[in-house]
Amino acid sequence: MLVVGGVALAIAVLLGAVSSLSLRAQLVGGVDRSLEASAERGRMAPDRDGSWGGDGPAPTPPPTDGSDGAGSGQGSGAGGDTPPLGLGVLGQAAGTIVVEVSDGVASGAYIDEDAQVVQLDDAQVADLEDVGTAPEWVTLDGLGTYRAMATERSDGTRFVTALPWADSAETLQRYLVVELLVGALAVVLAAAAATVLVRRALRPLDRVAQTAARVSELPLDRGDVAIAERVPARDTDERTEVGKVGAAVNRMLGHVESSLAARHESETTVRAFVADASHELRTPLASIRGYSELVLRRGASTGELSPETEHAVGRVAAEGKRMQALVEDLLLLARLDAGRELTHADVDLVAIAVDVTSDAHAAGRDHRWRLDVPEDGVPPVPGDEPRLRQVLVNLLGNARVHTPAGTTVTTSVRAGHDGELGDVVVLTVTDDGPGIDPALLPTLFDRFSRGDTARGRGQGELASTGLGLAIAEAIVSAHGGRIAVDSVPGRTSFTVLLPTEGGAASGRMDR
């Protein structure tokens, strides 16, 4: 439709240009025909001595505007101030110019609107002297544009006759103005009509776009996803271009929904397997730790173990302990994924911060641990106290493991307000370590994500499983809160927002 409108507009412009050029050509042709007739009348005019160069009686020249018959202009040449031959012939119209060149002397005059003969000045005469025998354009100072041509009598006298273009130019100008006004009105009306038609034609596409916008706002990154949004059936007629788009969008949404359902089913199967395997591993791991620790105690009391054997059994016990911690983390994530109920109680985050910071100081004496809490405390947070304690344990443990000795780690608790969550308690853990690699930040809270390159990876008992931050994020989300990280070299800050009321109403998290 837009293409058709554009083509129609181009055709209209072309027709206007052609009609204007055609009118101009007709006007020029009319002036040239009048010019040829005027030039012929001048050529056949009688001489000043009364001899006649044509048939019939000699015409009487019109009176001049001077008392002595002279014109008001200046001129010189044949006849002095006498009008040139051919100007006084009957039938010459107002505005006609005649220049007479006889014996090398040129003079010229024209008839003004009052039928008076006005002499041309020397410059005007000079502009007309060299005109050829075919009509051509001449511009005279003070008089404007003319069509002029030359004729010659048998006695050698040369006449240049010129007719003004002003009247024809005015006619052409009026035509162009009218044409432009009509064209502009036509363009406005066509644009208005095209706007109405285009908007009507694009309404189905707007509905398709609205459907796509609603789908884009759905949480598709986790859980069992069902996409109920579809393009309306009236906008899926594949006989139209918009209908083809609507039908294709519906097919795409169906494919996306089935793919997400398959993904969720696969994730559910994997998580069930991890939960079952972790549960089954708890007993043998407890046995391995128990027997290894028993051997170490007996060996220490009896001295029967060689140093090599004691070291090997100690390594078995340490690795069993680390594996047991990993299994417990996996079981916790499996419970959170399953939406297990959390306990509900008023939790004092200031008390938790004091306890966990004290424990971190005992475990990491090569770091500097600071606590920043208000003296009057903060509002309690409804939630599961052991789980919220684990969030802070994981954050401080993460700072201890991934920052070098001498790093200062500050834990702060403040009351605040969030535009989305309302009244909240803000828990912040900040360190002045080397920072986190920017490339790792988008996936920092994913499972098994490790900041090996940026902040170092612990060894032995401090080795990271990559689950600590994932567990913290899952617990905070289960309480209706939010966790975020901001890191630059020299400053890394984890911020936890927990609502003081209503945030943990569901007490579960579906992932």
mmCIF file with all atom_site columns, N, CA and C in Angstrom, residues 114-161:
data_model
loop_
_atom_site.group_PDB
_atom_site.id
_atom_site.type_symbol
_atom_site.label_atom_id
_atom_site.label_alt_id
_atom_site.label_comp_id
_atom_site.label_asym_id
_atom_site.label_entity_id
_atom_site.label_seq_id
_atom_site.pdbx_PDB_ins_code
_atom_site.Cartn_x
_atom_site.Cartn_y
_atom_site.Cartn_z
_atom_site.occupancy
_atom_site.B_iso_or_equiv
_atom_site.pdbx_formal_charge
_atom_site.auth_seq_id
_atom_site.auth_comp_id
_atom_site.auth_asym_id
_atom_site.auth_atom_id
_atom_site.pdbx_PDB_model_num
ATOM 1   N N  . ASP A 1 114 ? 0.895  53.109 -22.389 1.00 0.00 ? 114 ASP A N  1
ATOM 2   C CA . ASP A 1 114 ? 0.052  54.255 -22.748 1.00 0.00 ? 114 ASP A CA 1
ATOM 3   C C  . ASP A 1 114 ? 0.110  54.553 -24.246 1.00 0.00 ? 114 ASP A C  1
ATOM 4   N N  . ALA A 1 115 ? 0.610  53.607 -25.013 1.00 0.00 ? 115 ALA A N  1
ATOM 5   C CA . ALA A 1 115 ? 0.721  53.745 -26.473 1.00 0.00 ? 115 ALA A CA 1
ATOM 6   C C  . ALA A 1 115 ? 1.682  54.847 -26.871 1.00 0.00 ? 115 ALA A C  1
ATOM 7   N N  . GLN A 1 116 ? 2.652  55.170 -25.994 1.00 0.00 ? 116 GLN A N  1
ATOM 8   C CA . GLN A 1 116 ? 3.669  56.168 -26.289 1.00 0.00 ? 116 GLN A CA 1
ATOM 9   C C  . GLN A 1 116 ? 4.953  55.461 -26.728 1.00 0.00 ? 116 GLN A C  1
ATOM 10  N N  . VAL A 1 117 ? 5.691  56.129 -27.648 1.00 0.00 ? 117 VAL A N  1
ATOM 11  C CA . VAL A 1 117 ? 6.956  55.570 -28.120 1.00 0.00 ? 117 VAL A CA 1
ATOM 12  C C  . VAL A 1 117 ? 8.070  56.020 -27.185 1.00 0.00 ? 117 VAL A C  1
ATOM 13  N N  . VAL A 1 118 ? 8.821  55.052 -26.638 1.00 0.00 ? 118 VAL A N  1
ATOM 14  C CA . VAL A 1 118 ? 9.909  55.333 -25.698 1.00 0.00 ? 118 VAL A CA 1
ATOM 15  C C  . VAL A 1 118 ? 11.211 54.834 -26.311 1.00 0.00 ? 118 VAL A C  1
ATOM 16  N N  . GLN A 1 119 ? 12.197 55.740 -26.374 1.00 0.00 ? 119 GLN A N  1
ATOM 17  C CA . GLN A 1 119 ? 13.473 55.375 -26.975 1.00 0.00 ? 119 GLN A CA 1
ATOM 18  C C  . GLN A 1 119 ? 14.262 54.428 -26.053 1.00 0.00 ? 119 GLN A C  1
ATOM 19  N N  . LEU A 1 120 ? 15.001 53.482 -26.650 1.00 0.00 ? 120 LEU A N  1
ATOM 20  C CA . LEU A 1 120 ? 15.919 52.603 -25.913 1.00 0.00 ? 120 LEU A CA 1
ATOM 21  C C  . LEU A 1 120 ? 17.237 53.315 -25.680 1.00 0.00 ? 120 LEU A C  1
ATOM 22  N N  . ASP A 1 121 ? 17.898 52.972 -24.598 1.00 0.00 ? 121 ASP A N  1
ATOM 23  C CA . ASP A 1 121 ? 19.231 53.545 -24.406 1.00 0.00 ? 121 ASP A CA 1
ATOM 24  C C  . ASP A 1 121 ? 20.257 52.726 -25.183 1.00 0.00 ? 121 ASP A C  1
ATOM 25  N N  . ASP A 1 122 ? 21.485 53.226 -25.198 1.00 0.00 ? 122 ASP A N  1
ATOM 26  C CA . ASP A 1 122 ? 22.519 52.592 -26.022 1.00 0.00 ? 122 ASP A CA 1
ATOM 27  C C  . ASP A 1 122 ? 22.777 51.140 -25.599 1.00 0.00 ? 122 ASP A C  1
ATOM 28  N N  . ALA A 1 123 ? 22.790 50.876 -24.271 1.00 0.00 ? 123 ALA A N  1
ATOM 29  C CA . ALA A 1 123 ? 23.065 49.508 -23.803 1.00 0.00 ? 123 ALA A CA 1
ATOM 30  C C  . ALA A 1 123 ? 21.971 48.551 -24.244 1.00 0.00 ? 123 ALA A C  1
ATOM 31  N N  . GLN A 1 124 ? 20.719 48.998 -24.190 1.00 0.00 ? 124 GLN A N  1
ATOM 32  C CA . GLN A 1 124 ? 19.614 48.146 -24.618 1.00 0.00 ? 124 GLN A CA 1
ATOM 33  C C  . GLN A 1 124 ? 19.680 47.875 -26.111 1.00 0.00 ? 124 GLN A C  1
ATOM 34  N N  . VAL A 1 125 ? 20.011 48.932 -26.888 1.00 0.00 ? 125 VAL A N  1
ATOM 35  C CA . VAL A 1 125 ? 20.156 48.747 -28.327 1.00 0.00 ? 125 VAL A CA 1
ATOM 36  C C  . VAL A 1 125 ? 21.279 47.766 -28.627 1.00 0.00 ? 125 VAL A C  1
ATOM 37  N N  . ALA A 1 126 ? 22.400 47.898 -27.898 1.00 0.00 ? 126 ALA A N  1
ATOM 38  C CA . ALA A 1 126 ? 23.539 47.011 -28.133 1.00 0.00 ? 126 ALA A CA 1
ATOM 39  C C  . ALA A 1 126 ? 23.192 45.551 -27.847 1.00 0.00 ? 126 ALA A C  1
ATOM 40  N N  . ASP A 1 127 ? 22.343 45.309 -26.822 1.00 0.00 ? 127 ASP A N  1
ATOM 41  C CA . ASP A 1 127 ? 21.948 43.933 -26.491 1.00 0.00 ? 127 ASP A CA 1
ATOM 42  C C  . ASP A 1 127 ? 21.118 43.309 -27.605 1.00 0.00 ? 127 ASP A C  1
ATOM 43  N N  . LEU A 1 128 ? 20.459 44.127 -28.436 1.00 0.00 ? 128 LEU A N  1
ATOM 44  C CA . LEU A 1 128 ? 19.577 43.584 -29.460 1.00 0.00 ? 128 LEU A CA 1
ATOM 45  C C  . LEU A 1 128 ? 20.209 43.554 -30.841 1.00 0.00 ? 128 LEU A C  1
ATOM 46  N N  . GLU A 1 129 ? 21.326 44.243 -31.047 1.00 0.00 ? 129 GLU A N  1
ATOM 47  C CA . GLU A 1 129 ? 21.917 44.373 -32.385 1.00 0.00 ? 129 GLU A CA 1
ATOM 48  C C  . GLU A 1 129 ? 22.307 43.031 -32.991 1.00 0.00 ? 129 GLU A C  1
ATOM 49  N N  . ASP A 1 130 ? 22.802 42.124 -32.152 1.00 0.00 ? 130 ASP A N  1
ATOM 50  C CA . ASP A 1 130 ? 23.364 40.884 -32.672 1.00 0.00 ? 130 ASP A CA 1
ATOM 51  C C  . ASP A 1 130 ? 22.377 39.735 -32.676 1.00 0.00 ? 130 ASP A C  1
ATOM 52  N N  . VAL A 1 131 ? 21.090 39.986 -32.503 1.00 0.00 ? 131 VAL A N  1
ATOM 53  C CA . VAL A 1 131 ? 20.096 38.926 -32.504 1.00 0.00 ? 131 VAL A CA 1
ATOM 54  C C  . VAL A 1 131 ? 20.016 38.298 -33.884 1.00 0.00 ? 131 VAL A C  1
ATOM 55  N N  . GLY A 1 132 ? 19.851 36.985 -33.950 1.00 0.00 ? 132 GLY A N  1
ATOM 56  C CA . GLY A 1 132 ? 19.764 36.288 -35.227 1.00 0.00 ? 132 GLY A CA 1
ATOM 57  C C  . GLY A 1 132 ? 18.363 36.285 -35.795 1.00 0.00 ? 132 GLY A C  1
ATOM 58  N N  . THR A 1 133 ? 18.230 35.569 -36.899 1.00 0.00 ? 133 THR A N  1
ATOM 59  C CA . THR A 1 133 ? 16.944 35.543 -37.604 1.00 0.00 ? 133 THR A CA 1
ATOM 60  C C  . THR A 1 133 ? 15.947 34.573 -36.988 1.00 0.00 ? 133 THR A C  1
ATOM 61  N N  . ALA A 1 134 ? 16.390 33.723 -36.056 1.00 0.00 ? 134 ALA A N  1
ATOM 62  C CA . ALA A 1 134 ? 15.474 32.808 -35.345 1.00 0.00 ? 134 ALA A CA 1
ATOM 63  C C  . ALA A 1 134 ? 15.152 33.407 -33.980 1.00 0.00 ? 134 ALA A C  1
ATOM 64  N N  . PRO A 1 135 ? 13.924 33.183 -33.489 1.00 0.00 ? 135 PRO A N  1
ATOM 65  C CA . PRO A 1 135 ? 13.560 33.730 -32.171 1.00 0.00 ? 135 PRO A CA 1
ATOM 66  C C  . PRO A 1 135 ? 14.514 33.233 -31.079 1.00 0.00 ? 135 PRO A C  1
ATOM 67  N N  . GLU A 1 136 ? 14.926 34.130 -30.194 1.00 0.00 ? 136 GLU A N  1
ATOM 68  C CA . GLU A 1 136 ? 15.811 33.775 -29.093 1.00 0.00 ? 136 GLU A CA 1
ATOM 69  C C  . GLU A 1 136 ? 15.521 34.668 -27.891 1.00 0.00 ? 136 GLU A C  1
ATOM 70  N N  . TRP A 1 137 ? 16.094 34.252 -26.747 1.00 0.00 ? 137 TRP A N  1
ATOM 71  C CA . TRP A 1 137 ? 15.847 34.973 -25.489 1.00 0.00 ? 137 TRP A CA 1
ATOM 72  C C  . TRP A 1 137 ? 16.835 36.123 -25.347 1.00 0.00 ? 137 TRP A C  1
ATOM 73  N N  . VAL A 1 138 ? 16.318 37.284 -24.910 1.00 0.00 ? 138 VAL A N  1
ATOM 74  C CA . VAL A 1 138 ? 17.163 38.457 -24.646 1.00 0.00 ? 138 VAL A CA 1
ATOM 75  C C  . VAL A 1 138 ? 16.661 39.106 -23.368 1.00 0.00 ? 138 VAL A C  1
ATOM 76  N N  . THR A 1 139 ? 17.590 39.451 -22.494 1.00 0.00 ? 139 THR A N  1
ATOM 77  C CA . THR A 1 139 ? 17.241 40.140 -21.251 1.00 0.00 ? 139 THR A CA 1
ATOM 78  C C  . THR A 1 139 ? 17.780 41.559 -21.319 1.00 0.00 ? 139 THR A C  1
ATOM 79  N N  . LEU A 1 140 ? 16.888 42.527 -21.180 1.00 0.00 ? 140 LEU A N  1
ATOM 80  C CA . LEU A 1 140 ? 17.258 43.933 -21.260 1.00 0.00 ? 140 LEU A CA 1
ATOM 81  C C  . LEU A 1 140 ? 17.167 44.577 -19.882 1.00 0.00 ? 140 LEU A C  1
ATOM 82  N N  . ASP A 1 141 ? 18.227 45.324 -19.534 1.00 0.00 ? 141 ASP A N  1
ATOM 83  C CA . ASP A 1 141 ? 18.232 45.998 -18.240 1.00 0.00 ? 141 ASP A CA 1
ATOM 84  C C  . ASP A 1 141 ? 17.073 46.973 -18.156 1.00 0.00 ? 141 ASP A C  1
ATOM 85  N N  . GLY A 1 142 ? 16.293 46.882 -17.110 1.00 0.00 ? 142 GLY A N  1
ATOM 86  C CA . GLY A 1 142 ? 15.195 47.795 -16.876 1.00 0.00 ? 142 GLY A CA 1
ATOM 87  C C  . GLY A 1 142 ? 13.904 47.414 -17.567 1.00 0.00 ? 142 GLY A C  1
ATOM 88  N N  . LEU A 1 143 ? 13.956 46.462 -18.503 1.00 0.00 ? 143 LEU A N  1
ATOM 89  C CA . LEU A 1 143 ? 12.749 46.087 -19.241 1.00 0.00 ? 143 LEU A CA 1
ATOM 90  C C  . LEU A 1 143 ? 12.346 44.629 -19.034 1.00 0.00 ? 143 LEU A C  1
ATOM 91  N N  . GLY A 1 144 ? 13.312 43.746 -18.751 1.00 0.00 ? 144 GLY A N  1
ATOM 92  C CA . GLY A 1 144 ? 12.984 42.351 -18.490 1.00 0.00 ? 144 GLY A CA 1
ATOM 93  C C  . GLY A 1 144 ? 13.382 41.438 -19.620 1.00 0.00 ? 144 GLY A C  1
ATOM 94  N N  . THR A 1 145 ? 12.694 40.289 -19.703 1.00 0.00 ? 145 THR A N  1
ATOM 95  C CA . THR A 1 145 ? 13.028 39.239 -20.658 1.00 0.00 ? 145 THR A CA 1
ATOM 96  C C  . THR A 1 145 ? 12.129 39.347 -21.884 1.00 0.00 ? 145 THR A C  1
ATOM 97  N N  . TYR A 1 146 ? 12.742 39.155 -23.078 1.00 0.00 ? 146 TYR A N  1
ATOM 98  C CA . TYR A 1 146 ? 12.029 39.271 -24.345 1.00 0.00 ? 146 TYR A CA 1
ATOM 99  C C  . TYR A 1 146 ? 12.396 38.094 -25.241 1.00 0.00 ? 146 TYR A C  1
ATOM 100 N N  . ARG A 1 147 ? 11.462 37.848 -26.204 1.00 0.00 ? 147 ARG A N  1
ATOM 101 C CA . ARG A 1 147 ? 11.774 36.986 -27.337 1.00 0.00 ? 147 ARG A CA 1
ATOM 102 C C  . ARG A 1 147 ? 12.045 37.911 -28.518 1.00 0.00 ? 147 ARG A C  1
ATOM 103 N N  . ALA A 1 148 ? 13.175 37.714 -29.177 1.00 0.00 ? 148 ALA A N  1
ATOM 104 C CA . ALA A 1 148 ? 13.585 38.647 -30.234 1.00 0.00 ? 148 ALA A CA 1
ATOM 105 C C  . ALA A 1 148 ? 14.064 37.894 -31.458 1.00 0.00 ? 148 ALA A C  1
ATOM 106 N N  . MET A 1 149 ? 13.860 38.525 -32.630 1.00 0.00 ? 149 MET A N  1
ATOM 107 C CA . MET A 1 149 ? 14.372 37.963 -33.883 1.00 0.00 ? 149 MET A CA 1
ATOM 108 C C  . MET A 1 149 ? 14.662 39.123 -34.856 1.00 0.00 ? 149 MET A C  1
ATOM 109 N N  . ALA A 1 150 ? 15.493 38.861 -35.856 1.00 0.00 ? 150 ALA A N  1
ATOM 110 C CA . ALA A 1 150 ? 15.897 39.892 -36.823 1.00 0.00 ? 150 ALA A CA 1
ATOM 111 C C  . ALA A 1 150 ? 15.347 39.558 -38.206 1.00 0.00 ? 150 ALA A C  1
ATOM 112 N N  . THR A 1 151 ? 14.994 40.637 -38.941 1.00 0.00 ? 151 THR A N  1
ATOM 113 C CA . THR A 1 151 ? 14.631 40.514 -40.369 1.00 0.00 ? 151 THR A CA 1
ATOM 114 C C  . THR A 1 151 ? 15.414 41.560 -41.154 1.00 0.00 ? 151 THR A C  1
ATOM 115 N N  . GLU A 1 152 ? 15.538 41.372 -42.457 1.00 0.00 ? 152 GLU A N  1
ATOM 116 C CA . GLU A 1 152 ? 16.328 42.293 -43.272 1.00 0.00 ? 152 GLU A CA 1
ATOM 117 C C  . GLU A 1 152 ? 15.585 42.584 -44.575 1.00 0.00 ? 152 GLU A C  1
ATOM 118 N N  . ARG A 1 153 ? 15.575 43.874 -44.919 1.00 0.00 ? 153 ARG A N  1
ATOM 119 C CA . ARG A 1 153 ? 14.928 44.297 -46.150 1.00 0.00 ? 153 ARG A CA 1
ATOM 120 C C  . ARG A 1 153 ? 15.911 44.202 -47.304 1.00 0.00 ? 153 ARG A C  1
ATOM 121 N N  . SER A 1 154 ? 15.353 44.345 -48.486 1.00 0.00 ? 154 SER A N  1
ATOM 122 C CA . SER A 1 154 ? 16.196 44.225 -49.691 1.00 0.00 ? 154 SER A CA 1
ATOM 123 C C  . SER A 1 154 ? 17.210 45.334 -49.804 1.00 0.00 ? 154 SER A C  1
ATOM 124 N N  . ASP A 1 155 ? 16.930 46.502 -49.165 1.00 0.00 ? 155 ASP A N  1
ATOM 125 C CA . ASP A 1 155 ? 17.889 47.609 -49.240 1.00 0.00 ? 155 ASP A CA 1
ATOM 126 C C  . ASP A 1 155 ? 18.994 47.511 -48.197 1.00 0.00 ? 155 ASP A C  1
ATOM 127 N N  . GLY A 1 156 ? 19.033 46.416 -47.457 1.00 0.00 ? 156 GLY A N  1
ATOM 128 C CA . GLY A 1 156 ? 20.080 46.203 -46.459 1.00 0.00 ? 156 GLY A CA 1
ATOM 129 C C  . GLY A 1 156 ? 19.722 46.660 -45.069 1.00 0.00 ? 156 GLY A C  1
ATOM 130 N N  . THR A 1 157 ? 18.581 47.317 -44.916 1.00 0.00 ? 157 THR A N  1
ATOM 131 C CA . THR A 1 157 ? 18.186 47.761 -43.576 1.00 0.00 ? 157 THR A CA 1
ATOM 132 C C  . THR A 1 157 ? 17.778 46.532 -42.758 1.00 0.00 ? 157 THR A C  1
ATOM 133 N N  . ARG A 1 158 ? 18.284 46.493 -41.534 1.00 0.00 ? 158 ARG A N  1
ATOM 134 C CA . ARG A 1 158 ? 18.031 45.321 -40.653 1.00 0.00 ? 158 ARG A CA 1
ATOM 135 C C  . ARG A 1 158 ? 17.131 45.766 -39.510 1.00 0.00 ? 158 ARG A C  1
ATOM 136 N N  . PHE A 1 159 ? 16.082 44.979 -39.258 1.00 0.00 ? 159 PHE A N  1
ATOM 137 C CA . PHE A 1 159 ? 15.152 45.265 -38.162 1.00 0.00 ? 159 PHE A CA 1
ATOM 138 C C  . PHE A 1 159 ? 15.209 44.133 -37.137 1.00 0.00 ? 159 PHE A C  1
ATOM 139 N N  . VAL A 1 160 ? 15.331 44.482 -35.872 1.00 0.00 ? 160 VAL A N  1
ATOM 140 C CA . VAL A 1 160 ? 15.242 43.517 -34.782 1.00 0.00 ? 160 VAL A CA 1
ATOM 141 C C  . VAL A 1 160 ? 13.950 43.801 -34.022 1.00 0.00 ? 160 VAL A C  1
ATOM 142 N N  . THR A 1 161 ? 13.070 42.826 -33.978 1.00 0.00 ? 161 THR A N  1
ATOM 143 C CA . THR A 1 161 ? 11.787 42.980 -33.303 1.00 0.00 ? 161 THR A CA 1
ATOM 144 C C  . THR A 1 161 ? 11.779 42.093 -32.055 1.00 0.00 ? 161 THR A C  1
#
